[in-house]
PDB file of C-alpha atoms in Angstrom:
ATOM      1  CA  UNK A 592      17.916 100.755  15.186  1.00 83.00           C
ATOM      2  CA  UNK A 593      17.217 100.865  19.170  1.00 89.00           C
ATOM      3  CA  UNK A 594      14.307  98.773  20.203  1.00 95.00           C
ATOM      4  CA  UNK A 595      13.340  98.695  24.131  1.00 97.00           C
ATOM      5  CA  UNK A 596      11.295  95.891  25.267  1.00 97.00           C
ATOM      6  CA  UNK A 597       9.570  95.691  28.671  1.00 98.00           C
ATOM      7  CA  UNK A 598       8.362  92.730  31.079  1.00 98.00           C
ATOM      8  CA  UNK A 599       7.200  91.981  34.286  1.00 98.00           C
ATOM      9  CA  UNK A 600       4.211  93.303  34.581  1.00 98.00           C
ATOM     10  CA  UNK A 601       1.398  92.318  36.063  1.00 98.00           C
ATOM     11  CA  UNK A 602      -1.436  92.735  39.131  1.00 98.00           C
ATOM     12  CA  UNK A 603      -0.335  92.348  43.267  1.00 98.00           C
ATOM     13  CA  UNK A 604      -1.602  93.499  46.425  1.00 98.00           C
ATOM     14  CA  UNK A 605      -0.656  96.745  47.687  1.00 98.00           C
ATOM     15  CA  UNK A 606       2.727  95.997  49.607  1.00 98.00           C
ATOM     16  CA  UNK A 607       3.589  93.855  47.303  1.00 98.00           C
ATOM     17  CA  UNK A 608       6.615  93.700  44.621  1.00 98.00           C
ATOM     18  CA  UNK A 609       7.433  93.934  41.392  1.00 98.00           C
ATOM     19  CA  UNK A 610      10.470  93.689  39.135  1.00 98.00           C
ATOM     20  CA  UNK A 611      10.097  95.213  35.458  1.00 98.00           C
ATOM     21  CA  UNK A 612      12.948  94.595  32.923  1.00 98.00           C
ATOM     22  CA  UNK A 613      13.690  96.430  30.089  1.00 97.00           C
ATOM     23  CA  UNK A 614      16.059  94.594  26.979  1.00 96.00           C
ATOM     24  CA  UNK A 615      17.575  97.155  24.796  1.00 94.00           C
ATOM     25  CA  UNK A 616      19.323  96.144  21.296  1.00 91.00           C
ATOM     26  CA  UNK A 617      20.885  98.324  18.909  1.00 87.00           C
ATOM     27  CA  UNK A 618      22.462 100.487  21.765  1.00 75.00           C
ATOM     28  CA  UNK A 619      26.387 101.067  20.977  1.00 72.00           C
ATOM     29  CA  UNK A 620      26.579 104.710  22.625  1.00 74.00           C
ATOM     30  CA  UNK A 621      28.976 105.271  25.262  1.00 76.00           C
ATOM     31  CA  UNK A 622      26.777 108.103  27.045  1.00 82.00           C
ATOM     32  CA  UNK A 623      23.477 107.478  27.414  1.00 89.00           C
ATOM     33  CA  UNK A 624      20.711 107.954  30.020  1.00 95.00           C
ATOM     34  CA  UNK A 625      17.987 105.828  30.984  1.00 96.00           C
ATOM     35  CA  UNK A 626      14.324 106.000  32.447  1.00 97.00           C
ATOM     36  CA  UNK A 627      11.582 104.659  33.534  1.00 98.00           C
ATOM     37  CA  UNK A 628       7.959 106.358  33.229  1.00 98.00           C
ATOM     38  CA  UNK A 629       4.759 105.533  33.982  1.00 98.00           C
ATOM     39  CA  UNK A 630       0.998 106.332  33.022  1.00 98.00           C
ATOM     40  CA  UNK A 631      -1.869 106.179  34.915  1.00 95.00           C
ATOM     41  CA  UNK A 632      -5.378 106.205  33.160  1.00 91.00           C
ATOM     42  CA  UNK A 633      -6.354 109.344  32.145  1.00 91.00           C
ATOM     43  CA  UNK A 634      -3.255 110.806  33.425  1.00 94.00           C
ATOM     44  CA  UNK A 635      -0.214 112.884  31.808  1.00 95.00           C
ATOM     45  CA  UNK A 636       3.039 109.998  31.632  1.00 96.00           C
ATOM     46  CA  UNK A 637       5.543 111.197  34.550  1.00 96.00           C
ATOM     47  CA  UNK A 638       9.288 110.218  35.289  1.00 97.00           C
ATOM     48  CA  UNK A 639       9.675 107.428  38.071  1.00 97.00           C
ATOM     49  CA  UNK A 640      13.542 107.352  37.826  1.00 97.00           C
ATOM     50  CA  UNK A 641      16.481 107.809  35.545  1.00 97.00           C
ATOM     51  CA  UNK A 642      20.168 106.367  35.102  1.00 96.00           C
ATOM     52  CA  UNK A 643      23.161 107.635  33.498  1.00 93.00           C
ATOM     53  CA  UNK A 644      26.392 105.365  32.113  1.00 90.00           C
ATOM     54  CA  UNK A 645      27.965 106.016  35.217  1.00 91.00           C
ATOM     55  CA  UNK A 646      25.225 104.132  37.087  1.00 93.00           C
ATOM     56  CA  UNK A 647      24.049 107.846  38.918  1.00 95.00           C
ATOM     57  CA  UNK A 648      20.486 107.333  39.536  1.00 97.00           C
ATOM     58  CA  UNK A 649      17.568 109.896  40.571  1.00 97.00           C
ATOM     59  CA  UNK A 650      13.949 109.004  41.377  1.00 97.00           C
ATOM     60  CA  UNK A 651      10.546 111.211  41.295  1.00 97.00           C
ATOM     61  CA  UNK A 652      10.172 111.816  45.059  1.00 97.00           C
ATOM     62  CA  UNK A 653       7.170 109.440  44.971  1.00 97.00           C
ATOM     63  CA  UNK A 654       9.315 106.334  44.911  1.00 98.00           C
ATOM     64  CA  UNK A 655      12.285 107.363  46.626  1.00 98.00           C
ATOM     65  CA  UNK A 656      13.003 104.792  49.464  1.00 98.00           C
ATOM     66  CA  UNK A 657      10.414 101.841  47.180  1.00 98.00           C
ATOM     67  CA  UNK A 658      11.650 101.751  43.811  1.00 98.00           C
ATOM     68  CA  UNK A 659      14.937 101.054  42.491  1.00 98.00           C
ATOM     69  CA  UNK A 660      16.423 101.354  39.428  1.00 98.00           C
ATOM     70  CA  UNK A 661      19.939  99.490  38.280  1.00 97.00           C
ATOM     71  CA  UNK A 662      21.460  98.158  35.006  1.00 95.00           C
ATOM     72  CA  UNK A 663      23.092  95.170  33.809  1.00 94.00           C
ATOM     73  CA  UNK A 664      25.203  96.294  30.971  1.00 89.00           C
ATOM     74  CA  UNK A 665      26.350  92.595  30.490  1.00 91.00           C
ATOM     75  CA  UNK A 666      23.257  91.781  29.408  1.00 91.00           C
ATOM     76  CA  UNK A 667      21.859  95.392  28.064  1.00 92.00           C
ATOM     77  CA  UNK A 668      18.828  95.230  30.317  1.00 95.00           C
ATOM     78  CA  UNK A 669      17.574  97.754  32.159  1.00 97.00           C
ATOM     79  CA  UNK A 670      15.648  97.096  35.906  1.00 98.00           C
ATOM     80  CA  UNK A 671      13.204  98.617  38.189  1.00 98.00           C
ATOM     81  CA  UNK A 672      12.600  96.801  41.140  1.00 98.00           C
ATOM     82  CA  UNK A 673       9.331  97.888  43.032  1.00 98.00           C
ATOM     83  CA  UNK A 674       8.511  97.235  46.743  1.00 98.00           C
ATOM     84  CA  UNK A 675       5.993  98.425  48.660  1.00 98.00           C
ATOM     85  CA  UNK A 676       3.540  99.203  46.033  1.00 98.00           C
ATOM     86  CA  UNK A 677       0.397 101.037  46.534  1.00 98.00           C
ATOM     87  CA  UNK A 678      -2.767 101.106  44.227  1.00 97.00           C
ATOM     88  CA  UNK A 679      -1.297 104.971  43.103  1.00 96.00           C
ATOM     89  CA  UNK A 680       1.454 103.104  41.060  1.00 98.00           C
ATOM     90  CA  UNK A 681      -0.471 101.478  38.903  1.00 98.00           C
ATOM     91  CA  UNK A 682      -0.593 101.954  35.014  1.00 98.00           C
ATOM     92  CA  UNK A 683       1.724 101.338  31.956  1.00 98.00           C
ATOM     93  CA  UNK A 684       5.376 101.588  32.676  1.00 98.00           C
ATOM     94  CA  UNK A 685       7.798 102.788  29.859  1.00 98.00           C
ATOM     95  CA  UNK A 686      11.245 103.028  29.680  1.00 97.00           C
ATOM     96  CA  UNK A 687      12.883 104.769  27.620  1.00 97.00           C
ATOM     97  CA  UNK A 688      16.780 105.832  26.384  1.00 95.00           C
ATOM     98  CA  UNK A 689      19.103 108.964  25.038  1.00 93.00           C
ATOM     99  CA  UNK A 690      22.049 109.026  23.641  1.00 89.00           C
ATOM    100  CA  UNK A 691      23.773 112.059  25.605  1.00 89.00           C
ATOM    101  CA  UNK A 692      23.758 111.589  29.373  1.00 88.00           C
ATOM    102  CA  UNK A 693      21.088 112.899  31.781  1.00 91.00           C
ATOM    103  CA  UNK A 694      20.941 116.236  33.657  1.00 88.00           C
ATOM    104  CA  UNK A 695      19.913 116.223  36.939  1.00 86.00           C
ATOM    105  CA  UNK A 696      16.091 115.933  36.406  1.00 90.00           C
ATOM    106  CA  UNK A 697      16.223 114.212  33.201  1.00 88.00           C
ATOM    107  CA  UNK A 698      13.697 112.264  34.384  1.00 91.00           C
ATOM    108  CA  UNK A 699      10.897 114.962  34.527  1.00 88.00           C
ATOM    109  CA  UNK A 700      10.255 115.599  30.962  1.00 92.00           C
ATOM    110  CA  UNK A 701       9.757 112.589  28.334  1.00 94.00           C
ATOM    111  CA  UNK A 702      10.326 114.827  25.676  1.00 94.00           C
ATOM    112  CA  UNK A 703      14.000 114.391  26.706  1.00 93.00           C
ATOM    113  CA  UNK A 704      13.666 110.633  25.750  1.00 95.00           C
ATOM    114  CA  UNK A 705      13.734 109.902  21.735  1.00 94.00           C
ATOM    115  CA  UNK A 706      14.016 105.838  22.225  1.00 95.00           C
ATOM    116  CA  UNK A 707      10.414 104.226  23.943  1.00 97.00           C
ATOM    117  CA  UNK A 708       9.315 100.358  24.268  1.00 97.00           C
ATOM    118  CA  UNK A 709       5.804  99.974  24.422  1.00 97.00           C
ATOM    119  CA  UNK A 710       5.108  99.468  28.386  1.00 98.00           C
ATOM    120  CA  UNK A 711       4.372  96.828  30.339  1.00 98.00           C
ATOM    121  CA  UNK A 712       0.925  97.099  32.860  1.00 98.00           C
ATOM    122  CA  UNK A 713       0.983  97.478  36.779  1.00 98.00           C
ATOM    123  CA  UNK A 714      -2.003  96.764  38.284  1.00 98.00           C
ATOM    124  CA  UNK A 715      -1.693  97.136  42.309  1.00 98.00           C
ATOM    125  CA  UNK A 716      -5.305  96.337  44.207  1.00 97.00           C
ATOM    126  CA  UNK A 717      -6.208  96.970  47.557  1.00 93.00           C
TER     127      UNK A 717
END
């Protein structure tokens, strides 16, 4: 049984940072590919940024150059540092796991994504 758990949430000041973590357990599969999504209120949930078991990463172009995403497979924990946030980022952030490896824009579509914790908030003010 895969369970995802995320942390790190919480409220900061625009320009501020955030680092969310994501523990996974039951996860044995040698390909895989990782994400993190987020949902705003009222608001469809979108792909921030993926990872495959090679440790390729791609990111919605809305984060590029703030966000990154990395792995510690030591420790089967899943990160996504955020700098530079602005009050658009804010809502629940999932992540979220396959067991194949990603395409290219794996990212975009949930529905790709069969494993989901249950979010932690971002709140950025102004």
């Amino acid at each position: 049984q895969v369970q995802l758990e995320e942390s790190g949430g919480g409220s900061v000041q625009a320009g501020g940072s955030l680092r969310l973590s994501c523990a996974a357990s039951g996860y044995t599969y040698n390909d895989y590919c990782m994400g993190w999504f987020r949902q705003g209120a009222g608001t469809e949930r979108e792909g921030v940024a993926q990872i495959d078991s090679k440790g390729t990463t791609r990111y919605a172009d809305s984060v590029k150059g703030r966000f990154t995403i990395s792995q510690d497979n030591a420790k089967n924990t899943l990160y996504l540092q955020m700098n530079g946030l602005k009050s658009e980022d804010t809502g629940m952030y999932y992540c979220a796991a396959r067991n194949v490896d990603c395409y290219i824009d794996s990212w975009r579509y949930p529905q790709y994504f069969g494993y989901w914790g249950q979010g932690t908030q971002v709140i950025v003010s102004t």
